[in-house]
Amino acid sequence: QGGQGGQGGQGGQRTAAEELLESIKTSSSLAMAVPFVAIPLVPFGSLSLSILSPVSSFVSGAFAELSKNYVFSCGFVGWFCAQTLKIFTKWYKTGVCDPMAFFDSGGMPSSHSSLCAAVTTAVAIHHGLASSLFAVCTCFTVIVMYDAMGVRRHAGLQAQVLNAVVGDLLEDHDGHPASGGRKLKEVLGHTPRQVMMGGLLGVLVGLVFPH
């Protein structure tokens, strides 16, 4: 009887996780969620909550700190605006509204140039033109813009030629292993106009963004 009383006492002490699972079981709409809730809660109990709490507070604190970073905010807004504009410029050029153009690496305007120009402009305003950080950012921006017009653009042009050559050679060889292969990505770099417009957009964002 003493053993039964001990077992009854242990059974009466229900954890918060067990009570949560019991309440979910009583709801038919949430019955299928029981296995997924039971996995993290039952084995660990309050330990899982004690681990997730500092992680969530750290993430929220990190985002709060980043939102106060003027240079980072300018760069992000410059990049985001450039990527968003690609949807409309592609729509104007092709007549097709493609929201996935937001994730394109090429097109009008250059988001890399916009990001770098926005960061450089923000550094110039925040730290001054005489700072060493502004000089580093300027050099970095020039390199990125030059690379977008040079190496990356020519890599895209080479991809166009290779895709055309492979297509012509394998036109009559449907059974060839390379006939159904994935084509090379042709839009990699930018034209000088796209780079210039991206740079101007980044400077504009850096100037109008609230400091």
PDB file of C-alpha atoms in Angstrom:
ATOM      1  CA  GLN A   1       0.000   0.000   0.000  1.00  0.00           C
ATOM      2  CA  GLY A   2       2.884   2.295   0.771  1.00  0.00           C
ATOM      3  CA  GLY A   3       4.254   1.641  -2.699  1.00  0.00           C
ATOM      4  CA  GLN A   4       0.879   2.386  -4.216  1.00  0.00           C
ATOM      5  CA  GLY A   5       0.693   5.604  -2.230  1.00  0.00           C
ATOM      6  CA  GLY A   6       4.134   6.568  -3.473  1.00  0.00           C
ATOM      7  CA  GLN A   7       3.118   5.880  -7.012  1.00  0.00           C
ATOM      8  CA  GLY A   8      -0.024   7.910  -6.524  1.00  0.00           C
ATOM      9  CA  GLY A   9       1.980  10.786  -5.152  1.00  0.00           C
ATOM     10  CA  GLN A  10       4.320  10.668  -8.107  1.00  0.00           C
ATOM     11  CA  GLY A  11       1.398  10.516 -10.485  1.00  0.00           C
ATOM     12  CA  GLY A  12      -0.195  13.532  -8.830  1.00  0.00           C
ATOM     13  CA  GLN A  13       2.863  15.653  -9.479  1.00  0.00           C
ATOM     14  CA  ARG A  14       2.348  16.413 -13.171  1.00  0.00           C
ATOM     15  CA  THR A  15       4.771  18.635 -15.003  1.00  0.00           C
ATOM     16  CA  ALA A  16       3.697  21.585 -17.118  1.00  0.00           C
ATOM     17  CA  ALA A  17       4.706  19.713 -20.257  1.00  0.00           C
ATOM     18  CA  GLU A  18       2.414  16.782 -19.402  1.00  0.00           C
ATOM     19  CA  GLU A  19      -0.493  19.128 -18.697  1.00  0.00           C
ATOM     20  CA  LEU A  20       0.092  20.837 -22.043  1.00  0.00           C
ATOM     21  CA  LEU A  21       0.079  17.492 -23.848  1.00  0.00           C
ATOM     22  CA  GLU A  22      -3.135  16.459 -22.083  1.00  0.00           C
ATOM     23  CA  SER A  23      -4.878  19.657 -23.103  1.00  0.00           C
ATOM     24  CA  ILE A  24      -3.776  19.131 -26.715  1.00  0.00           C
ATOM     25  CA  LYS A  25      -5.088  15.566 -26.682  1.00  0.00           C
ATOM     26  CA  THR A  26      -8.527  16.758 -25.596  1.00  0.00           C
ATOM     27  CA  SER A  27      -8.741  19.014 -28.628  1.00  0.00           C
ATOM     28  CA  SER A  28      -9.546  17.092 -31.809  1.00  0.00           C
ATOM     29  CA  SER A  29      -8.159  19.840 -34.018  1.00  0.00           C
ATOM     30  CA  LEU A  30      -4.759  19.658 -32.318  1.00  0.00           C
ATOM     31  CA  ALA A  31      -4.621  15.892 -31.817  1.00  0.00           C
ATOM     32  CA  MET A  32      -2.234  15.379 -34.727  1.00  0.00           C
ATOM     33  CA  ALA A  33       0.234  17.848 -33.215  1.00  0.00           C
ATOM     34  CA  VAL A  34       0.821  15.677 -30.132  1.00  0.00           C
ATOM     35  CA  PRO A  35       3.819  13.711 -31.518  1.00  0.00           C
ATOM     36  CA  PHE A  36       5.560  16.895 -32.612  1.00  0.00           C
ATOM     37  CA  VAL A  37       5.003  18.623 -29.286  1.00  0.00           C
ATOM     38  CA  ALA A  38       5.917  15.545 -27.294  1.00  0.00           C
ATOM     39  CA  ILE A  39       9.348  15.185 -28.882  1.00  0.00           C
ATOM     40  CA  PRO A  40      10.833  18.470 -27.587  1.00  0.00           C
ATOM     41  CA  LEU A  41       8.874  18.745 -24.344  1.00  0.00           C
ATOM     42  CA  VAL A  42       8.614  15.339 -22.696  1.00  0.00           C
ATOM     43  CA  PRO A  43      12.276  14.245 -22.622  1.00  0.00           C
ATOM     44  CA  PHE A  44      13.631  17.630 -21.618  1.00  0.00           C
ATOM     45  CA  GLY A  45      10.771  19.307 -19.773  1.00  0.00           C
ATOM     46  CA  SER A  46      11.663  22.771 -18.571  1.00  0.00           C
ATOM     47  CA  LEU A  47      15.252  22.294 -19.779  1.00  0.00           C
ATOM     48  CA  SER A  48      14.255  22.944 -23.398  1.00  0.00           C
ATOM     49  CA  LEU A  49      12.498  26.160 -22.396  1.00  0.00           C
ATOM     50  CA  SER A  50      15.499  27.294 -20.362  1.00  0.00           C
ATOM     51  CA  ILE A  51      17.722  26.788 -23.422  1.00  0.00           C
ATOM     52  CA  LEU A  52      15.419  28.464 -25.948  1.00  0.00           C
ATOM     53  CA  SER A  53      14.796  31.510 -23.798  1.00  0.00           C
ATOM     54  CA  PRO A  54      18.359  32.927 -23.897  1.00  0.00           C
ATOM     55  CA  VAL A  55      18.671  32.063 -27.592  1.00  0.00           C
ATOM     56  CA  SER A  56      15.527  34.012 -28.478  1.00  0.00           C
ATOM     57  CA  SER A  57      16.622  36.943 -26.320  1.00  0.00           C
ATOM     58  CA  PHE A  58      20.040  36.929 -28.003  1.00  0.00           C
ATOM     59  CA  VAL A  59      18.502  36.925 -31.495  1.00  0.00           C
ATOM     60  CA  SER A  60      16.079  39.727 -30.652  1.00  0.00           C
ATOM     61  CA  GLY A  61      18.901  41.722 -29.089  1.00  0.00           C
ATOM     62  CA  ALA A  62      21.105  41.209 -32.152  1.00  0.00           C
ATOM     63  CA  PHE A  63      18.379  42.473 -34.476  1.00  0.00           C
ATOM     64  CA  ALA A  64      17.807  45.448 -32.201  1.00  0.00           C
ATOM     65  CA  GLU A  65      21.500  46.315 -32.323  1.00  0.00           C
ATOM     66  CA  LEU A  66      21.641  45.941 -36.125  1.00  0.00           C
ATOM     67  CA  SER A  67      18.656  48.239 -36.528  1.00  0.00           C
ATOM     68  CA  LYS A  68      20.652  50.930 -34.730  1.00  0.00           C
ATOM     69  CA  ASN A  69      23.651  50.468 -37.024  1.00  0.00           C
ATOM     70  CA  TYR A  70      23.371  53.323 -39.525  1.00  0.00           C
ATOM     71  CA  VAL A  71      25.951  51.972 -41.972  1.00  0.00           C
ATOM     72  CA  PHE A  72      24.488  48.462 -42.003  1.00  0.00           C
ATOM     73  CA  SER A  73      20.942  49.810 -42.449  1.00  0.00           C
ATOM     74  CA  CYS A  74      21.997  51.962 -45.407  1.00  0.00           C
ATOM     75  CA  GLY A  75      23.679  49.035 -47.118  1.00  0.00           C
ATOM     76  CA  PHE A  76      20.722  46.731 -46.586  1.00  0.00           C
ATOM     77  CA  VAL A  77      18.185  49.281 -47.832  1.00  0.00           C
ATOM     78  CA  GLY A  78      20.335  50.021 -50.893  1.00  0.00           C
ATOM     79  CA  TRP A  79      20.568  46.319 -51.746  1.00  0.00           C
ATOM     80  CA  PHE A  80      16.863  45.710 -51.105  1.00  0.00           C
ATOM     81  CA  CYS A  81      15.770  48.659 -53.262  1.00  0.00           C
ATOM     82  CA  ALA A  82      17.991  47.533 -56.145  1.00  0.00           C
ATOM     83  CA  GLN A  83      16.709  43.956 -56.014  1.00  0.00           C
ATOM     84  CA  THR A  84      13.101  45.181 -55.881  1.00  0.00           C
ATOM     85  CA  LEU A  85      13.618  47.468 -58.861  1.00  0.00           C
ATOM     86  CA  LYS A  86      14.806  44.479 -60.911  1.00  0.00           C
ATOM     87  CA  ILE A  87      11.232  43.179 -60.895  1.00  0.00           C
ATOM     88  CA  PHE A  88       9.949  46.346 -62.562  1.00  0.00           C
ATOM     89  CA  THR A  89      12.849  46.822 -64.962  1.00  0.00           C
ATOM     90  CA  LYS A  90      12.465  43.214 -66.144  1.00  0.00           C
ATOM     91  CA  TRP A  91       8.731  43.797 -66.497  1.00  0.00           C
ATOM     92  CA  TYR A  92       9.393  46.894 -68.599  1.00  0.00           C
ATOM     93  CA  LYS A  93      11.942  45.085 -70.775  1.00  0.00           C
ATOM     94  CA  THR A  94      10.194  41.740 -71.301  1.00  0.00           C
ATOM     95  CA  GLY A  95       6.564  42.502 -70.512  1.00  0.00           C
ATOM     96  CA  VAL A  96       6.514  39.714 -67.906  1.00  0.00           C
ATOM     97  CA  CYS A  97       6.034  40.460 -64.213  1.00  0.00           C
ATOM     98  CA  ASP A  98       8.302  37.955 -62.475  1.00  0.00           C
ATOM     99  CA  PRO A  99       8.622  38.378 -58.686  1.00  0.00           C
ATOM    100  CA  MET A 100      11.493  35.864 -58.747  1.00  0.00           C
ATOM    101  CA  ALA A 101      13.564  38.539 -60.510  1.00  0.00           C
ATOM    102  CA  PHE A 102      14.191  39.799 -56.971  1.00  0.00           C
ATOM    103  CA  PHE A 103      16.705  36.962 -56.598  1.00  0.00           C
ATOM    104  CA  ASP A 104      18.492  37.529 -59.929  1.00  0.00           C
ATOM    105  CA  SER A 105      22.215  38.213 -59.813  1.00  0.00           C
ATOM    106  CA  GLY A 106      22.226  40.400 -62.946  1.00  0.00           C
ATOM    107  CA  GLY A 107      19.904  42.982 -64.431  1.00  0.00           C
ATOM    108  CA  MET A 108      19.094  46.642 -63.876  1.00  0.00           C
ATOM    109  CA  PRO A 109      20.248  48.071 -61.504  1.00  0.00           C
ATOM    110  CA  SER A 110      23.303  46.400 -59.983  1.00  0.00           C
ATOM    111  CA  SER A 111      22.498  45.521 -56.383  1.00  0.00           C
ATOM    112  CA  HIS A 112      26.178  44.916 -55.553  1.00  0.00           C
ATOM    113  CA  SER A 113      27.022  48.440 -56.673  1.00  0.00           C
ATOM    114  CA  SER A 114      24.040  49.846 -54.816  1.00  0.00           C
ATOM    115  CA  LEU A 115      24.993  48.088 -51.580  1.00  0.00           C
ATOM    116  CA  CYS A 116      28.645  49.158 -51.733  1.00  0.00           C
ATOM    117  CA  ALA A 117      27.822  52.744 -52.706  1.00  0.00           C
ATOM    118  CA  ALA A 118      25.263  53.028 -49.915  1.00  0.00           C
ATOM    119  CA  VAL A 119      27.750  51.727 -47.344  1.00  0.00           C
ATOM    120  CA  THR A 120      30.483  54.049 -48.605  1.00  0.00           C
ATOM    121  CA  THR A 121      28.145  57.050 -48.515  1.00  0.00           C
ATOM    122  CA  ALA A 122      27.015  56.184 -44.985  1.00  0.00           C
ATOM    123  CA  VAL A 123      30.625  55.847 -43.839  1.00  0.00           C
ATOM    124  CA  ALA A 124      31.450  59.228 -45.400  1.00  0.00           C
ATOM    125  CA  ILE A 125      28.580  60.860 -43.497  1.00  0.00           C
ATOM    126  CA  HIS A 126      29.162  59.035 -40.220  1.00  0.00           C
ATOM    127  CA  HIS A 127      32.979  58.977 -40.066  1.00  0.00           C
ATOM    128  CA  GLY A 128      33.991  61.739 -42.481  1.00  0.00           C
ATOM    129  CA  LEU A 129      35.824  61.842 -45.785  1.00  0.00           C
ATOM    130  CA  ALA A 130      39.195  62.006 -44.032  1.00  0.00           C
ATOM    131  CA  SER A 131      38.728  58.701 -42.201  1.00  0.00           C
ATOM    132  CA  SER A 132      40.654  55.586 -43.122  1.00  0.00           C
ATOM    133  CA  LEU A 133      37.424  53.589 -43.152  1.00  0.00           C
ATOM    134  CA  PHE A 134      36.045  55.745 -45.966  1.00  0.00           C
ATOM    135  CA  ALA A 135      39.174  55.097 -48.025  1.00  0.00           C
ATOM    136  CA  VAL A 136      38.834  51.331 -47.515  1.00  0.00           C
ATOM    137  CA  CYS A 137      35.139  51.404 -48.457  1.00  0.00           C
ATOM    138  CA  THR A 138      35.862  53.468 -51.565  1.00  0.00           C
ATOM    139  CA  CYS A 139      38.496  51.012 -52.768  1.00  0.00           C
ATOM    140  CA  PHE A 140      36.179  48.092 -52.063  1.00  0.00           C
ATOM    141  CA  THR A 141      33.315  49.749 -53.984  1.00  0.00           C
ATOM    142  CA  VAL A 142      35.498  50.473 -57.013  1.00  0.00           C
ATOM    143  CA  ILE A 143      36.725  46.866 -57.092  1.00  0.00           C
ATOM    144  CA  VAL A 144      33.186  45.466 -56.879  1.00  0.00           C
ATOM    145  CA  MET A 145      31.913  47.763 -59.651  1.00  0.00           C
ATOM    146  CA  TYR A 146      34.848  46.969 -61.900  1.00  0.00           C
ATOM    147  CA  ASP A 147      34.416  43.258 -61.324  1.00  0.00           C
ATOM    148  CA  ALA A 148      30.684  43.465 -62.128  1.00  0.00           C
ATOM    149  CA  MET A 149      31.441  45.102 -65.494  1.00  0.00           C
ATOM    150  CA  GLY A 150      34.502  42.992 -66.218  1.00  0.00           C
ATOM    151  CA  VAL A 151      35.005  39.433 -65.003  1.00  0.00           C
ATOM    152  CA  ARG A 152      31.408  38.653 -64.069  1.00  0.00           C
ATOM    153  CA  ARG A 153      29.962  40.154 -67.247  1.00  0.00           C
ATOM    154  CA  HIS A 154      32.385  38.326 -69.514  1.00  0.00           C
ATOM    155  CA  ALA A 155      31.701  35.084 -67.655  1.00  0.00           C
ATOM    156  CA  GLY A 156      28.041  35.537 -68.566  1.00  0.00           C
ATOM    157  CA  LEU A 157      28.911  36.210 -72.210  1.00  0.00           C
ATOM    158  CA  GLN A 158      31.057  33.084 -72.312  1.00  0.00           C
ATOM    159  CA  ALA A 159      28.153  31.107 -70.855  1.00  0.00           C
ATOM    160  CA  GLN A 160      25.936  32.313 -73.723  1.00  0.00           C
ATOM    161  CA  VAL A 161      28.459  31.141 -76.303  1.00  0.00           C
ATOM    162  CA  LEU A 162      28.971  27.766 -74.612  1.00  0.00           C
ATOM    163  CA  ASN A 163      25.240  27.145 -74.327  1.00  0.00           C
ATOM    164  CA  ALA A 164      24.778  27.940 -78.022  1.00  0.00           C
ATOM    165  CA  VAL A 165      27.692  25.715 -79.089  1.00  0.00           C
ATOM    166  CA  VAL A 166      26.573  22.784 -76.954  1.00  0.00           C
ATOM    167  CA  GLY A 167      23.015  23.183 -78.203  1.00  0.00           C
ATOM    168  CA  ASP A 168      24.102  23.092 -81.847  1.00  0.00           C
ATOM    169  CA  LEU A 169      26.442  20.118 -81.399  1.00  0.00           C
ATOM    170  CA  LEU A 170      23.908  18.017 -79.523  1.00  0.00           C
ATOM    171  CA  GLU A 171      20.843  19.033 -81.516  1.00  0.00           C
ATOM    172  CA  ASP A 172      20.676  15.668 -83.276  1.00  0.00           C
ATOM    173  CA  HIS A 173      21.967  13.604 -80.347  1.00  0.00           C
ATOM    174  CA  ASP A 174      19.061  13.342 -77.940  1.00  0.00           C
ATOM    175  CA  GLY A 175      20.553  10.312 -76.259  1.00  0.00           C
ATOM    176  CA  HIS A 176      23.838  12.012 -75.429  1.00  0.00           C
ATOM    177  CA  PRO A 177      24.452  12.378 -71.656  1.00  0.00           C
ATOM    178  CA  ALA A 178      25.017  16.124 -72.028  1.00  0.00           C
ATOM    179  CA  SER A 179      21.930  16.730 -74.188  1.00  0.00           C
ATOM    180  CA  GLY A 180      19.632  17.104 -71.205  1.00  0.00           C
ATOM    181  CA  GLY A 181      22.169  18.777 -68.971  1.00  0.00           C
ATOM    182  CA  ARG A 182      21.702  22.010 -67.119  1.00  0.00           C
ATOM    183  CA  LYS A 183      22.597  25.156 -69.053  1.00  0.00           C
ATOM    184  CA  LEU A 184      25.143  27.605 -67.724  1.00  0.00           C
ATOM    185  CA  LYS A 185      23.818  30.749 -66.107  1.00  0.00           C
ATOM    186  CA  GLU A 186      24.149  33.553 -68.649  1.00  0.00           C
ATOM    187  CA  VAL A 187      23.186  36.605 -66.575  1.00  0.00           C
ATOM    188  CA  LEU A 188      26.036  37.066 -64.135  1.00  0.00           C
ATOM    189  CA  GLY A 189      27.483  40.550 -64.511  1.00  0.00           C
ATOM    190  CA  HIS A 190      26.223  43.993 -65.475  1.00  0.00           C
ATOM    191  CA  THR A 191      26.581  46.536 -68.210  1.00  0.00           C
ATOM    192  CA  PRO A 192      28.259  49.850 -67.363  1.00  0.00           C
ATOM    193  CA  ARG A 193      24.829  51.518 -67.337  1.00  0.00           C
ATOM    194  CA  GLN A 194      23.483  49.015 -64.814  1.00  0.00           C
ATOM    195  CA  VAL A 195      26.514  49.504 -62.583  1.00  0.00           C
ATOM    196  CA  MET A 196      26.244  53.288 -62.802  1.00  0.00           C
ATOM    197  CA  MET A 197      22.530  53.261 -61.932  1.00  0.00           C
ATOM    198  CA  GLY A 198      23.189  50.924 -59.011  1.00  0.00           C
ATOM    199  CA  GLY A 199      25.910  53.214 -57.715  1.00  0.00           C
ATOM    200  CA  LEU A 200      23.680  56.289 -58.008  1.00  0.00           C
ATOM    201  CA  LEU A 201      20.879  54.473 -56.192  1.00  0.00           C
ATOM    202  CA  GLY A 202      23.239  53.557 -53.368  1.00  0.00           C
ATOM    203  CA  VAL A 203      24.482  57.138 -53.004  1.00  0.00           C
ATOM    204  CA  LEU A 204      20.895  58.401 -52.975  1.00  0.00           C
ATOM    205  CA  VAL A 205      19.923  55.905 -50.269  1.00  0.00           C
ATOM    206  CA  GLY A 206      22.907  56.920 -48.149  1.00  0.00           C
ATOM    207  CA  LEU A 207      22.014  60.610 -48.466  1.00  0.00           C
ATOM    208  CA  VAL A 208      18.279  60.355 -47.717  1.00  0.00           C
ATOM    209  CA  PHE A 209      18.424  57.601 -45.073  1.00  0.00           C
ATOM    210  CA  PRO A 210      17.786  59.112 -41.627  1.00  0.00           C
ATOM    211  CA  HIS A 211      20.954  59.362 -39.593  1.00  0.00           C
TER     212      HIS A 211
END
